[in-house]
Amino acid sequence: MNRQSFIRNSMLASAALMVGTERSASALSSGKTNGPPFRMKFSPEFDIFKELGGKDVVDQIKWGHDNGFRAWENTFLARRPVVEQERISKTIQQLGMEFGQFVGTLTFKDATFASRNKAIRDNVLQDVKASIEIAKRMNTKYIHNVLGMSDPKLPWDFQMANAIELLKQIADLYEPHGLIMVMETMNHRVNHPGMFLHTIPQAYAMAKAVGSPSLKLLFDVYHVQIQEGNLMDTLDYAWDEIAYLQVGDAPGRNEPTTGEINFVNVLQHVYDKGYRGFVGLEHGIKNPGKEGEQKALVAYRSIDPH
């Protein structure tokens, strides 16, 4: 190659690099990479991508759709005004997306399922009845009811019996509507000491005892890793009772690839087993701002099954 050709080709390469850099910067600024749909039904929560997607809930959903997400979830949906719930649902349906879980009843103070306190149990059932209407509004069948604290005044087996009894009542309310309560185990080691439901074997035994299609497990990879580990064997054993997945890396409870969990292997494993359900993004973002959120988006591309 002669000197003039070398200089000309070098200049062209530099120009191409500059254009590529400008495009990357533009994509980072706008938050729009217009990637293809994810194979896994990753389901963001509001405000995880607030710097890229904007503050408005509808703008965030539209941004998610532009970037390959085809599902959404919102833990505290029930606290939003009905008009906002309707606005979210309309946007989801217009974009051909799906809405996943929301919480129907929640407490981190009372032994809501483990005790026999009638007033508390009546409140739970009122929340459950209200959640039916919310689920219809959102066109979803997944309702996450948190089982609350354990009851230190009762032997463990009494607590289990009380919880199973209440879960049967909830299943009876949900079954005619085709709804599914998902129950999540929450780790004692870092985040939620004292919670009644904290291991997958415990949740599995309770689901078997209730024996209803309207009661299943929510397998939060973050919580299970901290409390129990042995993720894929645990998934396999409890597989027939698992209806919903959530992810967050450990330690730190941030996006996948920021901790110790091999999400490439875990998600490929459940995908190969035939799972096509929701995978909720139940975590924070490790690095602040648009750049941190963009890295999280790239991380999800890297763990999407093939």
Tab-separated table of C-alpha atoms in Angstrom:
chain	number	residue	atom	x	y	z
A	1	MET	CA	0.000	0.000	0.000
A	2	ASN	CA	1.429	3.407	-0.972
A	3	ARG	CA	1.659	6.293	1.435
A	4	GLN	CA	-1.266	8.249	-0.050
A	5	SER	CA	-3.566	5.240	0.072
A	6	PHE	CA	-2.530	4.537	3.652
A	7	ILE	CA	-3.285	8.132	4.694
A	8	ARG	CA	-6.620	8.118	2.838
A	9	ASN	CA	-7.715	4.797	4.392
A	10	SER	CA	-6.615	5.957	7.832
A	11	MET	CA	-8.675	9.116	7.491
A	12	LEU	CA	-11.726	7.115	6.390
A	13	ALA	CA	-11.329	4.749	9.321
A	14	SER	CA	-11.020	7.664	11.737
A	15	ALA	CA	-14.125	9.287	10.293
A	16	ALA	CA	-16.063	6.046	10.641
A	17	LEU	CA	-14.910	5.710	14.223
A	18	MET	CA	-16.012	9.253	14.990
A	19	VAL	CA	-19.456	8.614	13.466
A	20	GLY	CA	-19.798	5.410	15.464
A	21	THR	CA	-18.786	7.201	18.627
A	22	GLU	CA	-21.272	10.001	17.976
A	23	ARG	CA	-24.038	7.457	17.400
A	24	SER	CA	-23.138	5.617	20.590
A	25	ALA	CA	-23.147	8.883	22.516
A	26	SER	CA	-26.503	9.781	20.989
A	27	ALA	CA	-27.954	6.393	21.939
A	28	LEU	CA	-26.605	6.770	25.448
A	29	SER	CA	-28.122	10.223	25.736
A	30	SER	CA	-31.534	9.224	24.420
A	31	GLY	CA	-31.557	5.768	25.965
A	32	LYS	CA	-32.834	4.268	22.715
A	33	THR	CA	-30.917	1.423	21.181
A	34	ASN	CA	-33.971	-0.036	19.422
A	35	GLY	CA	-32.778	-3.556	20.074
A	36	PRO	CA	-34.809	-6.614	19.098
A	37	PRO	CA	-37.227	-8.099	21.629
A	38	PHE	CA	-35.612	-10.080	24.404
A	39	ARG	CA	-36.205	-13.815	24.248
A	40	MET	CA	-36.796	-13.907	27.986
A	41	LYS	CA	-39.804	-12.018	29.284
A	42	PHE	CA	-37.757	-9.518	31.287
A	43	SER	CA	-40.133	-7.250	33.198
A	44	PRO	CA	-38.773	-3.924	34.468
A	45	GLU	CA	-40.122	-2.091	37.495
A	46	PHE	CA	-40.832	1.625	37.326
A	47	ASP	CA	-37.860	3.931	37.949
A	48	ILE	CA	-35.167	1.321	37.317
A	49	PHE	CA	-34.476	3.068	34.005
A	50	LYS	CA	-35.806	6.493	34.993
A	51	GLU	CA	-32.817	8.428	33.605
A	52	LEU	CA	-33.136	6.815	30.194
A	53	GLY	CA	-36.892	6.374	30.110
A	54	GLY	CA	-38.040	9.589	31.763
A	55	LYS	CA	-40.028	10.249	34.909
A	56	ASP	CA	-43.499	9.577	33.520
A	57	VAL	CA	-44.703	5.979	33.814
A	58	VAL	CA	-45.980	5.851	30.235
A	59	ASP	CA	-42.709	7.213	28.871
A	60	GLN	CA	-40.805	4.543	30.793
A	61	ILE	CA	-42.975	1.770	29.354
A	62	LYS	CA	-42.557	3.118	25.822
A	63	TRP	CA	-38.809	3.368	26.307
A	64	GLY	CA	-38.810	-0.227	27.518
A	65	HIS	CA	-40.668	-1.356	24.421
A	66	ASP	CA	-38.231	0.526	22.177
A	67	ASN	CA	-35.383	-1.340	23.850
A	68	GLY	CA	-36.748	-4.846	23.580
A	69	PHE	CA	-38.798	-5.336	26.746
A	70	ARG	CA	-42.205	-6.889	26.194
A	71	ALA	CA	-43.401	-7.019	29.812
A	72	TRP	CA	-43.622	-4.850	32.909
A	73	GLU	CA	-44.404	-5.191	36.606
A	74	ASN	CA	-45.041	-2.877	39.548
A	75	THR	CA	-44.828	-4.073	43.128
A	76	PHE	CA	-46.683	-1.125	44.642
A	77	LEU	CA	-49.284	-0.756	41.892
A	78	ALA	CA	-52.157	-0.998	44.391
A	79	ARG	CA	-51.015	2.285	45.960
A	80	ARG	CA	-51.443	4.156	42.680
A	81	PRO	CA	-54.735	5.915	41.865
A	82	VAL	CA	-57.129	3.943	39.691
A	83	VAL	CA	-56.770	6.475	36.879
A	84	GLU	CA	-53.014	5.861	36.811
A	85	GLN	CA	-53.480	2.097	36.890
A	86	GLU	CA	-55.781	2.435	33.891
A	87	ARG	CA	-53.247	4.609	32.084
A	88	ILE	CA	-50.497	2.043	32.655
A	89	SER	CA	-52.726	-0.835	31.551
A	90	LYS	CA	-53.832	0.980	28.395
A	91	THR	CA	-50.224	1.677	27.385
A	92	ILE	CA	-49.175	-1.918	28.020
A	93	GLN	CA	-51.999	-3.273	25.890
A	94	GLN	CA	-51.539	-0.741	23.087
A	95	LEU	CA	-47.900	-1.785	22.764
A	96	GLY	CA	-48.737	-5.487	22.798
A	97	MET	CA	-46.880	-6.007	26.067
A	98	GLU	CA	-47.865	-7.979	29.167
A	99	PHE	CA	-48.216	-6.898	32.778
A	100	GLY	CA	-46.902	-9.178	35.498
A	101	GLN	CA	-47.079	-9.158	39.274
A	102	PHE	CA	-48.213	-6.553	41.743
A	103	VAL	CA	-48.566	-6.871	45.506
A	104	GLY	CA	-52.049	-7.424	46.883
A	105	THR	CA	-51.279	-7.521	50.610
A	106	LEU	CA	-48.020	-6.504	52.270
A	107	THR	CA	-46.662	-6.159	55.757
A	108	PHE	CA	-43.241	-6.373	57.326
A	109	LYS	CA	-44.614	-5.899	60.833
A	110	ASP	CA	-47.383	-8.383	61.557
A	111	ALA	CA	-47.511	-12.172	61.478
A	112	THR	CA	-50.228	-11.890	58.854
A	113	PHE	CA	-50.255	-15.530	57.788
A	114	ALA	CA	-48.535	-17.277	60.683
A	115	SER	CA	-50.886	-16.199	63.490
A	116	ARG	CA	-54.597	-16.654	64.140
A	117	ASN	CA	-55.312	-13.003	64.847
A	118	LYS	CA	-58.770	-12.615	63.324
A	119	ALA	CA	-58.539	-8.872	62.700
A	120	ILE	CA	-55.273	-9.231	60.810
A	121	ARG	CA	-56.547	-12.182	58.784
A	122	ASP	CA	-59.754	-10.326	57.899
A	123	ASN	CA	-57.649	-7.409	56.628
A	124	VAL	CA	-55.644	-9.798	54.473
A	125	LEU	CA	-58.797	-11.195	52.918
A	126	GLN	CA	-60.094	-7.679	52.244
A	127	ASP	CA	-56.825	-6.877	50.449
A	128	VAL	CA	-57.142	-10.101	48.484
A	129	LYS	CA	-60.667	-9.248	47.347
A	130	ALA	CA	-59.541	-5.767	46.290
A	131	SER	CA	-56.617	-7.266	44.351
A	132	ILE	CA	-59.023	-9.194	42.124
A	133	GLU	CA	-60.363	-5.973	40.647
A	134	ILE	CA	-56.869	-4.569	40.176
A	135	ALA	CA	-55.782	-7.726	38.369
A	136	LYS	CA	-58.738	-7.451	36.000
A	137	ARG	CA	-57.915	-3.794	35.383
A	138	MET	CA	-54.329	-4.673	34.515
A	139	ASN	CA	-55.204	-7.773	32.491
A	140	THR	CA	-52.860	-9.889	34.606
A	141	LYS	CA	-53.313	-13.075	36.585
A	142	TYR	CA	-50.336	-12.792	38.947
A	143	ILE	CA	-50.793	-11.307	42.400
A	144	HIS	CA	-47.959	-11.327	44.899
A	145	ASN	CA	-49.152	-11.557	48.500
A	146	VAL	CA	-46.424	-11.190	51.135
A	147	LEU	CA	-46.787	-13.601	54.054
A	148	GLY	CA	-45.388	-11.224	56.661
A	149	MET	CA	-43.447	-11.918	59.842
A	150	SER	CA	-43.218	-15.117	61.815
A	151	ASP	CA	-44.956	-15.378	65.187
A	152	PRO	CA	-42.390	-15.943	67.958
A	153	LYS	CA	-45.168	-16.872	70.385
A	154	LEU	CA	-46.202	-19.954	68.421
A	155	PRO	CA	-44.420	-23.230	67.688
A	156	TRP	CA	-43.362	-23.432	64.062
A	157	ASP	CA	-45.783	-26.164	63.030
A	158	PHE	CA	-48.742	-24.153	64.343
A	159	GLN	CA	-47.558	-21.220	62.236
A	160	MET	CA	-47.354	-23.436	59.163
A	161	ALA	CA	-50.861	-24.767	59.772
A	162	ASN	CA	-52.261	-21.255	60.175
A	163	ALA	CA	-50.583	-20.038	56.997
A	164	ILE	CA	-51.815	-23.008	54.969
A	165	GLU	CA	-55.363	-22.437	56.209
A	166	LEU	CA	-55.298	-18.791	55.116
A	167	LEU	CA	-53.679	-19.650	51.782
A	168	LYS	CA	-56.516	-22.084	51.077
A	169	GLN	CA	-59.035	-19.291	51.643
A	170	ILE	CA	-57.127	-17.024	49.244
A	171	ALA	CA	-56.947	-19.741	46.610
A	172	ASP	CA	-60.706	-20.217	46.880
A	173	LEU	CA	-61.172	-16.504	46.169
A	174	TYR	CA	-58.786	-16.457	43.212
A	175	GLU	CA	-59.672	-19.714	41.472
A	176	PRO	CA	-63.013	-18.609	39.959
A	177	HIS	CA	-61.201	-15.704	38.284
A	178	GLY	CA	-58.250	-17.705	36.974
A	179	LEU	CA	-55.856	-15.711	39.157
A	180	ILE	CA	-52.632	-16.957	40.721
A	181	MET	CA	-51.175	-15.875	44.026
A	182	VAL	CA	-47.390	-16.073	43.976
A	183	MET	CA	-45.549	-16.210	47.298
A	184	GLU	CA	-41.932	-15.130	47.594
A	185	THR	CA	-39.302	-16.410	49.989
A	186	MET	CA	-37.288	-13.574	51.553
A	187	ASN	CA	-33.824	-14.050	52.991
A	188	HIS	CA	-33.109	-13.716	56.707
A	189	ARG	CA	-29.388	-13.148	56.330
A	190	VAL	CA	-29.294	-9.650	54.833
A	191	ASN	CA	-32.650	-8.049	54.097
A	192	HIS	CA	-35.600	-9.453	56.029
A	193	PRO	CA	-34.810	-11.152	59.334
A	194	GLY	CA	-37.896	-12.607	60.931
A	195	MET	CA	-39.991	-13.074	57.787
A	196	PHE	CA	-42.140	-16.175	57.996
A	197	LEU	CA	-41.524	-17.450	54.469
A	198	HIS	CA	-37.789	-17.622	53.859
A	199	THR	CA	-36.862	-20.869	52.083
A	200	ILE	CA	-37.988	-22.544	48.866
A	201	PRO	CA	-38.540	-25.976	50.501
A	202	GLN	CA	-40.905	-24.325	52.996
A	203	ALA	CA	-42.844	-22.568	50.215
A	204	TYR	CA	-42.920	-25.758	48.160
A	205	ALA	CA	-44.381	-27.745	51.060
A	206	MET	CA	-47.062	-25.102	51.584
A	207	ALA	CA	-48.012	-25.045	47.911
A	208	LYS	CA	-48.336	-28.828	47.937
A	209	ALA	CA	-50.457	-28.681	51.077
A	210	VAL	CA	-52.853	-26.153	49.531
A	211	GLY	CA	-52.929	-28.052	46.237
A	212	SER	CA	-54.448	-25.271	44.119
A	213	PRO	CA	-53.518	-23.921	40.678
A	214	SER	CA	-54.124	-20.491	42.209
A	215	LEU	CA	-51.164	-20.743	44.593
A	216	LYS	CA	-47.604	-20.919	43.247
A	217	LEU	CA	-44.054	-19.806	44.037
A	218	LEU	CA	-42.241	-16.633	43.069
A	219	PHE	CA	-38.566	-17.633	42.815
A	220	ASP	CA	-36.473	-14.515	43.477
A	221	VAL	CA	-32.950	-15.515	42.490
A	222	TYR	CA	-31.385	-12.877	44.739
A	223	HIS	CA	-33.160	-14.024	47.899
A	224	VAL	CA	-32.619	-17.713	47.190
A	225	GLN	CA	-28.909	-17.230	46.518
A	226	ILE	CA	-28.396	-15.442	49.837
A	227	GLN	CA	-30.550	-17.754	51.942
A	228	GLU	CA	-29.878	-21.109	50.330
A	229	GLY	CA	-27.651	-21.074	47.233
A	230	ASN	CA	-27.678	-24.191	45.026
A	231	LEU	CA	-29.866	-22.326	42.580
A	232	MET	CA	-30.355	-24.736	39.691
A	233	ASP	CA	-30.942	-27.832	41.819
A	234	THR	CA	-33.457	-25.883	43.898
A	235	LEU	CA	-35.178	-24.648	40.745
A	236	ASP	CA	-35.397	-28.191	39.420
A	237	TYR	CA	-36.852	-29.651	42.611
A	238	ALA	CA	-39.516	-26.961	43.013
A	239	TRP	CA	-40.126	-26.566	39.280
A	240	ASP	CA	-43.728	-27.753	39.184
A	241	GLU	CA	-44.764	-25.108	41.729
A	242	ILE	CA	-42.801	-22.138	40.308
A	243	ALA	CA	-44.861	-19.639	38.308
A	244	TYR	CA	-42.772	-16.478	38.400
A	245	LEU	CA	-39.117	-15.446	38.501
A	246	GLN	CA	-37.403	-12.285	39.699
A	247	VAL	CA	-33.729	-11.425	39.428
A	248	GLY	CA	-31.132	-9.324	41.194
A	249	ASP	CA	-27.465	-10.101	41.695
A	250	ALA	CA	-25.790	-10.878	45.006
A	251	PRO	CA	-24.229	-9.282	46.877
A	252	GLY	CA	-25.643	-5.798	46.427
A	253	ARG	CA	-29.021	-6.551	44.831
A	254	ASN	CA	-28.132	-4.735	41.634
A	255	GLU	CA	-28.429	-5.738	37.989
A	256	PRO	CA	-27.076	-9.078	36.738
A	257	THR	CA	-23.300	-9.262	36.087
A	258	THR	CA	-22.527	-7.040	39.107
A	259	GLY	CA	-22.264	-9.897	41.623
A	260	GLU	CA	-21.521	-13.590	41.935
A	261	ILE	CA	-24.525	-15.219	40.254
A	262	ASN	CA	-23.972	-16.789	36.833
A	263	PHE	CA	-27.153	-15.545	35.197
A	264	VAL	CA	-26.116	-16.812	31.776
A	265	ASN	CA	-26.245	-20.373	33.073
A	266	VAL	CA	-29.272	-19.923	35.336
A	267	LEU	CA	-31.493	-18.274	32.726
A	268	GLN	CA	-30.386	-20.597	29.937
A	269	HIS	CA	-31.261	-23.476	32.274
A	270	VAL	CA	-34.827	-22.293	32.910
A	271	TYR	CA	-35.268	-21.335	29.246
A	272	ASP	CA	-34.187	-24.818	28.147
A	273	LYS	CA	-36.689	-26.278	30.632
A	274	GLY	CA	-39.404	-24.399	28.774
A	275	TYR	CA	-39.958	-21.379	30.987
A	276	ARG	CA	-41.431	-18.474	29.033
A	277	GLY	CA	-42.941	-16.576	31.957
A	278	PHE	CA	-42.096	-13.279	33.591
A	279	VAL	CA	-38.613	-12.456	34.873
A	280	GLY	CA	-39.028	-9.396	37.058
A	281	LEU	CA	-36.212	-6.880	37.449
A	282	GLU	CA	-36.231	-6.659	41.240
A	283	HIS	CA	-33.043	-4.714	41.899
A	284	GLY	CA	-31.234	-1.396	41.836
A	285	ILE	CA	-28.661	-0.079	39.379
A	286	LYS	CA	-25.053	-0.236	40.519
A	287	ASN	CA	-23.801	2.931	38.809
A	288	PRO	CA	-25.825	6.174	38.832
A	289	GLY	CA	-27.142	8.116	35.870
A	290	LYS	CA	-27.719	7.283	32.229
A	291	GLU	CA	-24.391	5.541	31.812
A	292	GLY	CA	-25.145	3.144	34.671
A	293	GLU	CA	-28.595	2.363	33.282
A	294	GLN	CA	-27.158	1.810	29.818
A	295	LYS	CA	-24.680	-0.674	31.287
A	296	ALA	CA	-27.579	-2.477	32.950
A	297	LEU	CA	-29.398	-2.663	29.615
A	298	VAL	CA	-26.272	-4.122	28.004
A	299	ALA	CA	-26.040	-6.619	30.868
A	300	TYR	CA	-29.530	-7.908	30.090
A	301	ARG	CA	-28.556	-8.382	26.469
A	302	SER	CA	-25.587	-10.435	27.616
A	303	ILE	CA	-27.668	-12.841	29.744
A	304	ASP	CA	-30.649	-13.278	27.411
A	305	PRO	CA	-30.892	-16.982	26.504
A	306	HIS	CA	-30.181	-18.115	22.967
